[in-house]
Amino acid sequence: MTPSDDSDAGGKPDDTARPSPKGDGGKPGYDSGKDGSKDGGGSENDEGGKNDDGDPPPKPLKERPFLLLGIAVVVIAAIVGGVLYWLDARQYESTDDAYIDGHVVRIAPQVSGIVRQVLVDDNQIVGPRELIAVIDTAQPQARYQGLLAQAKQARATVVEAQAQVGVSTAQVGAARANVVQPQADLDKALADLARYRAAQAIDPAAVAAQQVDAAVQAVASARGRRDAALRQVKQAEAQVKASRAAVASDRTAIGNADAQVAATGVDLANSRIIAPIVGRVTNRNISPGSYVQPGQEMLAIVPLKLWVTANFKETQLKLMRVGQPVDITIDTVPDVAFRGHVESFQRGAGQAFQLLPAENATGNFVKVVQRVPVRISIDSPGIQAYPVGPGMSVIPRVKVR
């Protein structure tokens, strides 16, 4: 048996299979026939097509059809989604410069005084003609009673003046009657004097000079009595005029007294503060015992009818028309969808109604897109059930196409 046969029979490894102390590259522990050997002339990736981890290299993109299909599907879906979004978005005009609006009624007294009762509280709903508060009426009531007495006295004075007019009228009649006799005496005296003078002209000796002088004296005396009676008539007539003027003055006094009574009655009525509309009480700032003056705000009432004021850019109004439907989203209740419609447009941009409008006739003018308030009516019923009020932010979407 040869040594080689002995080695094969004993199962000993062949010497050629043992790692050499030096590899081909001159490094110990490496064998040019093993996977871990390194050759100075090239790497294992170049020869076997594998990476350092033993995985095959990735395939080119053109050799991966499923990935290309997936990318194509994503791109097509993005394009279709963008087109659909554009087709939908172009149908609407929207703005975030919008808010809930309403005619808030601010309640103020018309009389001064101490508040005796307050019958409502914040956030309470009140109806029309409902009593809100009561102001103390002690002073207006006393003034009212005094004015009633003055009006009554003025009426009594008018009655007395009218009676005086009757008395003066009767005095005029009596005075005119008193003129009759003196006038008759004057006429007789004048006739006698004329007869004496006519006879004396025919025959101077027919009538004595003493008789003529007596006739002249009688005429003068009768004329004096007649003139005195006429003066009494004028005095009586003047008294009638004075009495009638007194009646007119007293009637004017009655009118003034009645006007003051009515005004005081209005003050008494105004001491009871009444709700003018149906709404919700807000901003109450009075309490029993508070002193109020005319014009001082006591509370405010927010009406139940509200709308949206949306300040759209002027470039967004090209296709917007009255009656177009509107989707309304209120920030307070974003999960509730409200419906409405365009009700009206303000004729003018917001800056045109400022206290100090902008002066654009200058050399450094820069065009700025203006905003125009658009009133949108809220058609959805039951908005009162939500905590929504004037000033709250809204996002309206007007369907213009």
PDB file of N, CA and C in Angstrom, residues 107-115 129 131-137 140 143 262-275 292-294 298:
ATOM      1  N   ILE A 107     -79.939  98.633  23.764  1.00  0.00           N
ATOM      2  CA  ILE A 107     -81.012  99.210  24.562  1.00  0.00           C
ATOM      3  C   ILE A 107     -80.438 100.278  25.485  1.00  0.00           C
ATOM      4  N   ALA A 108     -81.022 101.478  25.426  1.00  0.00           N
ATOM      5  CA  ALA A 108     -80.613 102.591  26.282  1.00  0.00           C
ATOM      6  C   ALA A 108     -81.862 103.293  26.783  1.00  0.00           C
ATOM      7  N   PRO A 109     -81.865 103.798  28.018  1.00  0.00           N
ATOM      8  CA  PRO A 109     -83.052 104.481  28.546  1.00  0.00           C
ATOM      9  C   PRO A 109     -83.192 105.874  27.957  1.00  0.00           C
ATOM     10  N   GLN A 110     -84.414 106.395  27.992  1.00  0.00           N
ATOM     11  CA  GLN A 110     -84.686 107.766  27.566  1.00  0.00           C
ATOM     12  C   GLN A 110     -84.910 108.694  28.749  1.00  0.00           C
ATOM     13  N   VAL A 111     -84.895 108.139  29.943  1.00  0.00           N
ATOM     14  CA  VAL A 111     -85.046 108.942  31.159  1.00  0.00           C
ATOM     15  C   VAL A 111     -83.935 108.544  32.124  1.00  0.00           C
ATOM     16  N   SER A 112     -83.620 109.443  33.008  1.00  0.00           N
ATOM     17  CA  SER A 112     -82.618 109.148  34.030  1.00  0.00           C
ATOM     18  C   SER A 112     -83.303 108.687  35.305  1.00  0.00           C
ATOM     19  N   GLY A 113     -82.577 107.911  36.079  1.00  0.00           N
ATOM     20  CA  GLY A 113     -83.131 107.432  37.334  1.00  0.00           C
ATOM     21  C   GLY A 113     -82.400 106.191  37.815  1.00  0.00           C
ATOM     22  N   ILE A 114     -82.882 105.664  38.912  1.00  0.00           N
ATOM     23  CA  ILE A 114     -82.297 104.465  39.513  1.00  0.00           C
ATOM     24  C   ILE A 114     -83.072 103.240  39.034  1.00  0.00           C
ATOM     25  N   VAL A 115     -82.339 102.239  38.605  1.00  0.00           N
ATOM     26  CA  VAL A 115     -82.964 101.006  38.130  1.00  0.00           C
ATOM     27  C   VAL A 115     -83.564 100.265  39.322  1.00  0.00           C
ATOM     28  N   ARG A 129     -92.076  93.376  22.924  1.00  0.00           N
ATOM     29  CA  ARG A 129     -92.926  94.003  23.951  1.00  0.00           C
ATOM     30  C   ARG A 129     -92.761  93.341  25.310  1.00  0.00           C
ATOM     31  N   LEU A 131     -91.142  93.028  28.973  1.00  0.00           N
ATOM     32  CA  LEU A 131     -90.547  93.962  29.925  1.00  0.00           C
ATOM     33  C   LEU A 131     -89.141  93.503  30.296  1.00  0.00           C
ATOM     34  N   ILE A 132     -88.173  94.426  30.159  1.00  0.00           N
ATOM     35  CA  ILE A 132     -86.778  94.113  30.441  1.00  0.00           C
ATOM     36  C   ILE A 132     -86.351  94.659  31.799  1.00  0.00           C
ATOM     37  N   ALA A 133     -86.641  95.941  32.030  1.00  0.00           N
ATOM     38  CA  ALA A 133     -86.206  96.592  33.271  1.00  0.00           C
ATOM     39  C   ALA A 133     -87.185  97.704  33.612  1.00  0.00           C
ATOM     40  N   VAL A 134     -87.150  98.135  34.865  1.00  0.00           N
ATOM     41  CA  VAL A 134     -88.014  99.201  35.355  1.00  0.00           C
ATOM     42  C   VAL A 134     -87.152 100.220  36.085  1.00  0.00           C
ATOM     43  N   ILE A 135     -87.330 101.498  35.721  1.00  0.00           N
ATOM     44  CA  ILE A 135     -86.604 102.598  36.363  1.00  0.00           C
ATOM     45  C   ILE A 135     -87.543 103.270  37.355  1.00  0.00           C
ATOM     46  N   ASP A 136     -87.000 103.712  38.493  1.00  0.00           N
ATOM     47  CA  ASP A 136     -87.791 104.358  39.534  1.00  0.00           C
ATOM     48  C   ASP A 136     -88.503 105.583  38.965  1.00  0.00           C
ATOM     49  N   THR A 137     -89.821 105.717  39.263  1.00  0.00           N
ATOM     50  CA  THR A 137     -90.646 106.778  38.678  1.00  0.00           C
ATOM     51  C   THR A 137     -91.161 107.764  39.712  1.00  0.00           C
ATOM     52  N   PRO A 140     -90.676 111.538  38.193  1.00  0.00           N
ATOM     53  CA  PRO A 140     -91.588 111.790  37.068  1.00  0.00           C
ATOM     54  C   PRO A 140     -93.058 111.740  37.468  1.00  0.00           C
ATOM     55  N   ARG A 143     -93.887 115.091  39.159  1.00  0.00           N
ATOM     56  CA  ARG A 143     -93.978 116.150  38.139  1.00  0.00           C
ATOM     57  C   ARG A 143     -95.239 115.977  37.304  1.00  0.00           C
ATOM     58  N   ALA A 262     -98.321 115.364  28.620  1.00  0.00           N
ATOM     59  CA  ALA A 262     -98.050 114.249  27.697  1.00  0.00           C
ATOM     60  C   ALA A 262     -96.587 113.842  27.740  1.00  0.00           C
ATOM     61  N   ALA A 263     -95.673 114.849  27.772  1.00  0.00           N
ATOM     62  CA  ALA A 263     -94.247 114.530  27.826  1.00  0.00           C
ATOM     63  C   ALA A 263     -93.901 113.775  29.100  1.00  0.00           C
ATOM     64  N   THR A 264     -94.459 114.220  30.199  1.00  0.00           N
ATOM     65  CA  THR A 264     -94.201 113.530  31.460  1.00  0.00           C
ATOM     66  C   THR A 264     -94.796 112.128  31.437  1.00  0.00           C
ATOM     67  N   GLY A 265     -95.957 112.003  30.799  1.00  0.00           N
ATOM     68  CA  GLY A 265     -96.527 110.665  30.647  1.00  0.00           C
ATOM     69  C   GLY A 265     -95.642 109.754  29.825  1.00  0.00           C
ATOM     70  N   VAL A 266     -95.025 110.324  28.787  1.00  0.00           N
ATOM     71  CA  VAL A 266     -94.082 109.534  27.990  1.00  0.00           C
ATOM     72  C   VAL A 266     -92.886 109.119  28.840  1.00  0.00           C
ATOM     73  N   ASP A 267     -92.391 110.047  29.675  1.00  0.00           N
ATOM     74  CA  ASP A 267     -91.287 109.703  30.576  1.00  0.00           C
ATOM     75  C   ASP A 267     -91.682 108.566  31.507  1.00  0.00           C
ATOM     76  N   LEU A 268     -92.908 108.640  31.998  1.00  0.00           N
ATOM     77  CA  LEU A 268     -93.374 107.553  32.862  1.00  0.00           C
ATOM     78  C   LEU A 268     -93.432 106.231  32.100  1.00  0.00           C
ATOM     79  N   ALA A 269     -93.902 106.308  30.851  1.00  0.00           N
ATOM     80  CA  ALA A 269     -93.948 105.085  30.049  1.00  0.00           C
ATOM     81  C   ALA A 269     -92.548 104.590  29.728  1.00  0.00           C
ATOM     82  N   ASN A 270     -91.621 105.530  29.473  1.00  0.00           N
ATOM     83  CA  ASN A 270     -90.250 105.137  29.139  1.00  0.00           C
ATOM     84  C   ASN A 270     -89.483 104.599  30.341  1.00  0.00           C
ATOM     85  N   SER A 271     -90.024 104.756  31.513  1.00  0.00           N
ATOM     86  CA  SER A 271     -89.361 104.182  32.680  1.00  0.00           C
ATOM     87  C   SER A 271     -89.482 102.657  32.697  1.00  0.00           C
ATOM     88  N   ARG A 272     -90.336 102.135  31.839  1.00  0.00           N
ATOM     89  CA  ARG A 272     -90.465 100.689  31.676  1.00  0.00           C
ATOM     90  C   ARG A 272     -89.772 100.324  30.362  1.00  0.00           C
ATOM     91  N   ILE A 273     -88.624  99.660  30.446  1.00  0.00           N
ATOM     92  CA  ILE A 273     -87.829  99.326  29.271  1.00  0.00           C
ATOM     93  C   ILE A 273     -88.409  98.066  28.638  1.00  0.00           C
ATOM     94  N   ILE A 274     -88.788  98.193  27.359  1.00  0.00           N
ATOM     95  CA  ILE A 274     -89.461  97.116  26.647  1.00  0.00           C
ATOM     96  C   ILE A 274     -88.545  96.609  25.524  1.00  0.00           C
ATOM     97  N   ALA A 275     -88.533  95.295  25.300  1.00  0.00           N
ATOM     98  CA  ALA A 275     -87.753  94.711  24.211  1.00  0.00           C
ATOM     99  C   ALA A 275     -88.430  95.039  22.878  1.00  0.00           C
ATOM    100  N   VAL A 292     -78.907 105.259  35.854  1.00  0.00           N
ATOM    101  CA  VAL A 292     -78.750 105.331  34.403  1.00  0.00           C
ATOM    102  C   VAL A 292     -79.169 106.711  33.922  1.00  0.00           C
ATOM    103  N   GLN A 293     -78.614 107.085  32.782  1.00  0.00           N
ATOM    104  CA  GLN A 293     -78.923 108.354  32.144  1.00  0.00           C
ATOM    105  C   GLN A 293     -79.368 108.100  30.715  1.00  0.00           C
ATOM    106  N   PRO A 294     -80.066 109.063  30.114  1.00  0.00           N
ATOM    107  CA  PRO A 294     -80.502 108.869  28.723  1.00  0.00           C
ATOM    108  C   PRO A 294     -79.317 108.621  27.800  1.00  0.00           C
ATOM    109  N   MET A 298     -77.621  99.891  28.269  1.00  0.00           N
ATOM    110  CA  MET A 298     -77.941  98.981  29.355  1.00  0.00           C
ATOM    111  C   MET A 298     -77.635  97.527  28.991  1.00  0.00           C
TER     112      MET A 298
END
